[in-house]
mmCIF file of C-alpha atoms in Angstrom:
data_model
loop_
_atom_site.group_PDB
_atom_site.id
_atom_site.type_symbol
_atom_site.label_atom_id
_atom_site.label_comp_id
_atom_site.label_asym_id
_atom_site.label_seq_id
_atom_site.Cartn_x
_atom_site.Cartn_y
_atom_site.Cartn_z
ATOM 1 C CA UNK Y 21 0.000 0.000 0.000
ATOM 2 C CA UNK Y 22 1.644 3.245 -1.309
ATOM 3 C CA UNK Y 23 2.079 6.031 1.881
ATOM 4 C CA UNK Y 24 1.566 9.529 2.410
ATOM 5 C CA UNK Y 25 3.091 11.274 -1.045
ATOM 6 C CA UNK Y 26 4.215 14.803 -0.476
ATOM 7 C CA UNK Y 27 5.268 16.979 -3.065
ATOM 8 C CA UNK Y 28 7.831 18.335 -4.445
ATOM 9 C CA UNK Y 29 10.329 16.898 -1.600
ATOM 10 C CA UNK Y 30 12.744 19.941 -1.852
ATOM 11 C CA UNK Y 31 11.655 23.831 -2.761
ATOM 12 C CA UNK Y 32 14.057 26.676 -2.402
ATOM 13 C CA UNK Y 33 12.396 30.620 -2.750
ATOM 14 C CA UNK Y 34 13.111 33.969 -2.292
ATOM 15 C CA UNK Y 35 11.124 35.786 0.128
ATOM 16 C CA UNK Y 36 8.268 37.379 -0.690
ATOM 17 C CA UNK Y 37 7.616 34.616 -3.515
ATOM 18 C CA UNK Y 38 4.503 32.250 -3.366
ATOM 19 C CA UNK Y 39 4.962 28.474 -2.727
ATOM 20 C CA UNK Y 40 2.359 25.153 -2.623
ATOM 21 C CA UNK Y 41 3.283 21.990 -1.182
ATOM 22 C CA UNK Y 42 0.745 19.216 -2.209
ATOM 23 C CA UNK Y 43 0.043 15.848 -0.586
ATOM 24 C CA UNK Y 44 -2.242 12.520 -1.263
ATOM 25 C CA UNK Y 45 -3.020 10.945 1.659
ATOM 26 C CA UNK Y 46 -3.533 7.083 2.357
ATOM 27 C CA UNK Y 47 -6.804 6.243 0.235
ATOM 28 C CA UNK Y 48 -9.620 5.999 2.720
ATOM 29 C CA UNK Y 49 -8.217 8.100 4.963
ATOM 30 C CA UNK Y 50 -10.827 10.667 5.983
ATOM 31 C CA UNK Y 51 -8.210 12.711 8.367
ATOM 32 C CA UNK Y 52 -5.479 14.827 7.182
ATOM 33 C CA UNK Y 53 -3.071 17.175 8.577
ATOM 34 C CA UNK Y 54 -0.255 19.358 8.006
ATOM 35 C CA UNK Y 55 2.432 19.815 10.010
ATOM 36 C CA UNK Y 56 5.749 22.176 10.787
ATOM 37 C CA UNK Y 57 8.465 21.056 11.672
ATOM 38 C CA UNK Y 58 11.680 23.833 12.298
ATOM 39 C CA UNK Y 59 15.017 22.284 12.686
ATOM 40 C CA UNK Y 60 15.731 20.473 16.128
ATOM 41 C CA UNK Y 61 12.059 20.659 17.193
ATOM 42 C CA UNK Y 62 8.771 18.115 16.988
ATOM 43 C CA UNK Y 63 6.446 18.913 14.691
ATOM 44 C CA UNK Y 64 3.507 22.052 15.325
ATOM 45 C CA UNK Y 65 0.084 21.358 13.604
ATOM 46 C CA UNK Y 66 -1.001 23.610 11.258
ATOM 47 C CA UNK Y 67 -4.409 22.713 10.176
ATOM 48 C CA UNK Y 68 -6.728 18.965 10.404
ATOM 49 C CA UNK Y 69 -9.144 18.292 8.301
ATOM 50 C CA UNK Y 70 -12.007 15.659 8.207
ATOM 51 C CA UNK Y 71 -12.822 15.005 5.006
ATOM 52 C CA UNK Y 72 -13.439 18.541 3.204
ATOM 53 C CA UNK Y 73 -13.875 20.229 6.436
ATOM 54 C CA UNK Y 74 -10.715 21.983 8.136
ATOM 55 C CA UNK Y 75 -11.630 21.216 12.184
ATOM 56 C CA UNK Y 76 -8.698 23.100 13.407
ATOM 57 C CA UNK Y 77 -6.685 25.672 12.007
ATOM 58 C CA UNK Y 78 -6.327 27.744 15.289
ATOM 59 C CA UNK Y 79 -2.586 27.247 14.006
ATOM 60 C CA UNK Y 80 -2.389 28.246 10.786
ATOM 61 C CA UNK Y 81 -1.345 31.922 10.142
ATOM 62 C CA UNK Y 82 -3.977 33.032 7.919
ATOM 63 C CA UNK Y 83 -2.688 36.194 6.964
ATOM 64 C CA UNK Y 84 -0.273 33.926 4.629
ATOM 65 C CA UNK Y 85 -1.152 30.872 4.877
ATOM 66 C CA UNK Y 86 -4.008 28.926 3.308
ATOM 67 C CA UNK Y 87 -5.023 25.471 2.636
ATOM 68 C CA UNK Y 88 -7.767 23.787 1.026
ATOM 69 C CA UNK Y 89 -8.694 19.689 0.058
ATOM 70 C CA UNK Y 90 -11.092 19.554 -2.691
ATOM 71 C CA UNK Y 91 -12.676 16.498 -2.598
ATOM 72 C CA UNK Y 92 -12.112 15.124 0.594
ATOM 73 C CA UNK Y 93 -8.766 13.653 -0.628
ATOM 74 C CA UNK Y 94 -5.343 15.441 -1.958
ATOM 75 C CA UNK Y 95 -4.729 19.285 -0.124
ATOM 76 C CA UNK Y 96 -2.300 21.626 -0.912
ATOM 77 C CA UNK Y 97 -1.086 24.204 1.468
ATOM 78 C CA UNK Y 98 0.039 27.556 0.442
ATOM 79 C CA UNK Y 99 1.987 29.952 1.942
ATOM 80 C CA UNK Y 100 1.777 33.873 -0.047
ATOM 81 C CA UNK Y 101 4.474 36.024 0.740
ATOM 82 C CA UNK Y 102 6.610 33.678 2.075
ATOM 83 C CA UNK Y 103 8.535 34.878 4.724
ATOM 84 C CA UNK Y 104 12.514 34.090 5.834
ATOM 85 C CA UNK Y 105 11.056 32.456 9.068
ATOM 86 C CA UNK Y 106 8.880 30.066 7.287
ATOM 87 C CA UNK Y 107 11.939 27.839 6.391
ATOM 88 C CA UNK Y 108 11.305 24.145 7.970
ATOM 89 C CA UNK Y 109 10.309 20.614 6.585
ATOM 90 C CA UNK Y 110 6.522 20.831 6.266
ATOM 91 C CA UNK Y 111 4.495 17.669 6.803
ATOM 92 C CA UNK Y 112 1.481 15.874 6.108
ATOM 93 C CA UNK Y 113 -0.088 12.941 7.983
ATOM 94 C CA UNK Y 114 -3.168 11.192 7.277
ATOM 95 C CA UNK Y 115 -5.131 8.725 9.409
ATOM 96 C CA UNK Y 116 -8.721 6.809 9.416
ATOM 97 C CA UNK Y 117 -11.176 7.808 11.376
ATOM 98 C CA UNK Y 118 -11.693 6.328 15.268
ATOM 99 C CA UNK Y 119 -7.445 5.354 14.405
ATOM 100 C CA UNK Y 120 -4.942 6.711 16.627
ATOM 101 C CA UNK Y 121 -2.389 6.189 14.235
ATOM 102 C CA UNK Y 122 -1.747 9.109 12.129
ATOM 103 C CA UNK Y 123 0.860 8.202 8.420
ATOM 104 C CA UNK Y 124 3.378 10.799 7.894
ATOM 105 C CA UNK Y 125 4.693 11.924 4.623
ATOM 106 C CA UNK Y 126 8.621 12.583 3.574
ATOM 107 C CA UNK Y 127 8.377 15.975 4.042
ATOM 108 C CA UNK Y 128 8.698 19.121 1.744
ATOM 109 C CA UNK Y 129 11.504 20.992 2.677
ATOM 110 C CA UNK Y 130 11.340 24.577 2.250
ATOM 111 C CA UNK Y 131 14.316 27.176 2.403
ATOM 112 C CA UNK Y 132 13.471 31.035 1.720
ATOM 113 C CA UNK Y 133 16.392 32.824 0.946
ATOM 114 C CA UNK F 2 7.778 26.796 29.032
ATOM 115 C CA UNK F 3 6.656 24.086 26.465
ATOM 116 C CA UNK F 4 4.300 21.636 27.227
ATOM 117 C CA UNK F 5 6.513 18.805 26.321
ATOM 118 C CA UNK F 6 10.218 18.755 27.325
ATOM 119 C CA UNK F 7 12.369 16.550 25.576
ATOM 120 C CA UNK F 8 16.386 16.789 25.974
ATOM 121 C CA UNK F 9 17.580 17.178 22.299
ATOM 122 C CA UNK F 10 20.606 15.079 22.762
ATOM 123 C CA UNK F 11 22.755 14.026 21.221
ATOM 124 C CA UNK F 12 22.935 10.376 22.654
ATOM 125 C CA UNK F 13 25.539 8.538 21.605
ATOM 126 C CA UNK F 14 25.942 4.282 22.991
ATOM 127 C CA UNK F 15 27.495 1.171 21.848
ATOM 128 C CA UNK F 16 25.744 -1.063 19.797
ATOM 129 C CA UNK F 17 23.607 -3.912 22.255
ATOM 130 C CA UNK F 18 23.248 -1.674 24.802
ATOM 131 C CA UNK F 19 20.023 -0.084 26.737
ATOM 132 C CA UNK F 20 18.709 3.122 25.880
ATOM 133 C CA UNK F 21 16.679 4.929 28.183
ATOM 134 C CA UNK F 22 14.580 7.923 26.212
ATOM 135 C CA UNK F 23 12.492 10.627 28.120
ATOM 136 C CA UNK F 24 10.092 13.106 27.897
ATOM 137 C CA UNK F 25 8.707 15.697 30.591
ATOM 138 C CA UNK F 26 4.865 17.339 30.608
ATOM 139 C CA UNK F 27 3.149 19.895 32.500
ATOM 140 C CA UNK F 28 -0.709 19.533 31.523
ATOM 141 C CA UNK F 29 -1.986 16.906 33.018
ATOM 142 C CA UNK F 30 -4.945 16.801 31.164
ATOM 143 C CA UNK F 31 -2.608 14.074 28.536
ATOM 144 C CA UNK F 32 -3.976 10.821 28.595
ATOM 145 C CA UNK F 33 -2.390 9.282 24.834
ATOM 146 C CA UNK F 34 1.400 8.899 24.981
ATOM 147 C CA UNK F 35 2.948 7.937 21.716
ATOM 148 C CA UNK F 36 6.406 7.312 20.597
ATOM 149 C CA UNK F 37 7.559 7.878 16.815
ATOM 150 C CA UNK F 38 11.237 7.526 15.408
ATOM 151 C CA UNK F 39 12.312 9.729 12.119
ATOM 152 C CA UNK F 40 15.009 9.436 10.532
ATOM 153 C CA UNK F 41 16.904 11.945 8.767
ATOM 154 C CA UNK F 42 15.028 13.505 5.717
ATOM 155 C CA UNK F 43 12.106 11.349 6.427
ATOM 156 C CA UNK F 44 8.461 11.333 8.099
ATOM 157 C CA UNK F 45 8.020 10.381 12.029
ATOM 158 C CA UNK F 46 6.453 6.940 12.188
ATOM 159 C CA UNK F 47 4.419 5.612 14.942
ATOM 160 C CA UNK F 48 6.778 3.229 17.505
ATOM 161 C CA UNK F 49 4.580 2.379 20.140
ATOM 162 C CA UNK F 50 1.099 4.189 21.989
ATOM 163 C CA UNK F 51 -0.049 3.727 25.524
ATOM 164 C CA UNK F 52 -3.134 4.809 27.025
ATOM 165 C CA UNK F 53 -3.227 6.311 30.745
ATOM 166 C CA UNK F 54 -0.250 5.006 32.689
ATOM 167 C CA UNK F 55 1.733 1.767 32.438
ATOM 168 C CA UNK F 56 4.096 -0.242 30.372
ATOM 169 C CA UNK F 57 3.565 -1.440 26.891
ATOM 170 C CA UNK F 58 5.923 -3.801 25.668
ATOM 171 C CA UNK F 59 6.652 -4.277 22.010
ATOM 172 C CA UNK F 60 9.877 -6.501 21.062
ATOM 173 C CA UNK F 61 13.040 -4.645 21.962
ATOM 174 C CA UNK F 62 10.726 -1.810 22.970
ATOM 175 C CA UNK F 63 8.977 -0.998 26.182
ATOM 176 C CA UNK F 64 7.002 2.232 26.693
ATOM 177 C CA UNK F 65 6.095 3.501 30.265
ATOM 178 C CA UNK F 66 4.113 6.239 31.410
ATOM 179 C CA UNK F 67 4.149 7.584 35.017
ATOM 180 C CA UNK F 68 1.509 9.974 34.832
ATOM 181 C CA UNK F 69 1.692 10.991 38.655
ATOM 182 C CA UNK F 70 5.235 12.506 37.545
ATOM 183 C CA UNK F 71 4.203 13.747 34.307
ATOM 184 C CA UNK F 72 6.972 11.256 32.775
ATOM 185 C CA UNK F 73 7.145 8.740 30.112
ATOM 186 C CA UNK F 74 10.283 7.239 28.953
ATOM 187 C CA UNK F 75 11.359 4.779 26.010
ATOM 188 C CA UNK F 76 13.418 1.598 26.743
ATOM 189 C CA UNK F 77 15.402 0.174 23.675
ATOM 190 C CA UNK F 78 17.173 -3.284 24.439
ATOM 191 C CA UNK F 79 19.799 -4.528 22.592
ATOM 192 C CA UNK F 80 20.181 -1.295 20.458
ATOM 193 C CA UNK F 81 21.396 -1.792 16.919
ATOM 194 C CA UNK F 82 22.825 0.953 14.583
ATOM 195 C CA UNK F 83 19.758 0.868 12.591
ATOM 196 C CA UNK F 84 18.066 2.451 15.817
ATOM 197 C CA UNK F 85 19.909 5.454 15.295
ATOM 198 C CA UNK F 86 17.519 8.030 14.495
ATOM 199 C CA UNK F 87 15.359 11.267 16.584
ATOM 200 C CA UNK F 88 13.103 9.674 18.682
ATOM 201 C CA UNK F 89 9.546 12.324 19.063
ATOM 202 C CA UNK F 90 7.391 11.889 22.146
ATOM 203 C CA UNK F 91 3.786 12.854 21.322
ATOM 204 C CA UNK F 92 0.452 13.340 23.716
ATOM 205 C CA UNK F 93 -3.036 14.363 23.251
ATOM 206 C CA UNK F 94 -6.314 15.041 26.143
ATOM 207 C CA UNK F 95 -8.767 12.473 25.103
ATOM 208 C CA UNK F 96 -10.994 15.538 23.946
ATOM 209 C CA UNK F 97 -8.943 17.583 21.726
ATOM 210 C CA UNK F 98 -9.239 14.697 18.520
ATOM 211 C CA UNK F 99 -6.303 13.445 16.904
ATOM 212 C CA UNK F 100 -4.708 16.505 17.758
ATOM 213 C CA UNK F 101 -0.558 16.171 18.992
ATOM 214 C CA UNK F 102 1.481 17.601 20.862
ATOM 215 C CA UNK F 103 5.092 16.888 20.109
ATOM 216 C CA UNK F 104 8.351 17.104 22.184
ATOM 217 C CA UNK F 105 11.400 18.587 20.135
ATOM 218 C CA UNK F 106 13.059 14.909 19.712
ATOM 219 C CA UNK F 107 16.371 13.041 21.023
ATOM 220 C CA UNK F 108 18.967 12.286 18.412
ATOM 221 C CA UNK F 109 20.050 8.986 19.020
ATOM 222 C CA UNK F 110 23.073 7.228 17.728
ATOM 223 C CA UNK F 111 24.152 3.992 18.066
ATOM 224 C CA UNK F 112 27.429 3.150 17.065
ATOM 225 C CA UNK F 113 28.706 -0.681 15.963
#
């Protein structure tokens, strides 16, 4: 069974540029989230969503950062201007519902220069 | 102060021998305790997950949970190079959904 995909892996921008990370959860799984992880430190939830419906974002800065899942399945998260401080690995999980277990993806990891 | 307290390491043994992994908490409200090891340039992945306090045992892994002391801790026996990797201790209140809370990891490296 194929994982979490996460894409692209590696993304380097200049500040103030735009940037989208996408992901495609585990098929069937109804829960997805995204993740930040900055060097040397766990990861920080951005924003969950059960099936279309984002249940918590009380993370996500939302003066730059938006996400969306059409569908109930694949999500992209964007981040417009991006800012030096939003360099870190960002992450996607995905999990069914009533399981514990959340499925992380590789990671996109983002440098702004 | 963070919620979860993790020393970063680095912790460096020999190959075979017992590691001994921590994590700190102050809300006591935590009542999942997970473990997930990442290695480098790769997703966390699930290790073990205990409910309440305890031990879980799991092969060369045994998870305990003290929840009086706010402590949970990660036992590794016979440690093997391929165990090197950051180690992530992760909680959640039973009412706040599948939502984590993450300590900041211990890099762990086993050497042959």
């Amino acid at each position: 069974e194929a994982g979490v995909v996460q894409s692209p892996r590696y993304k380097i921008i200049e500040k103030k540029q735009p940037v989208a990370f996408w992901c495609n959860p585990i098929s069937g799984h109804n829960t997805l989230y995204w993740y930040r992880q900055n060097l040397g430190q766990g990861p920080e939830l951005l924003i969950r969503y059960e099936n279309e419906e984002a249940v918590d974002d009380s993370q996500l800065p939302k003066d730059r950062f938006s996400a969306e899942r059409l569908k109930g399945v694949d999500s992209t998260l964007k981040i417009q201007p991006a800012e030096l401080g939003d360099s870190a690995v960002y992450l996607c999980a995905s999990s069914l519902a009533g399981d514990e277990t959340q499925y992380f993806g590789p990671g996109t990891r983002l440098l702004v220069l | 102060q963070k919620e979860v307290e993790q020393d970063p390491g680095p912790l460096s043994v020999p190959e075979g021998a017992i590691v001994s992994l921590n994590c700190t908490y102050s809300n006591s409200a935590f009542q999942y305790f997970m473990w997930y090891r990442q290695y480098s340039r790769k997703g966390p992945e699930l290790l073990m997950y205990t409910y309440s306090s305890g031990n879980k045992e799991d092969g060369r892994f045994t998870a305990q949970v003290d929840k009086s002391s706010k402590y949970i801790s990660l036992f590794i026996r016979d440690s093997q190079p391929s165990d090197s990797a950051t180690y992530l201790c992760a909680m959640k209140r039973s009412s706040a959904g599948n939502m984590l809370t993450f300590g900041g990891g211990t890099r762990l490296m086993v050497k042959p």
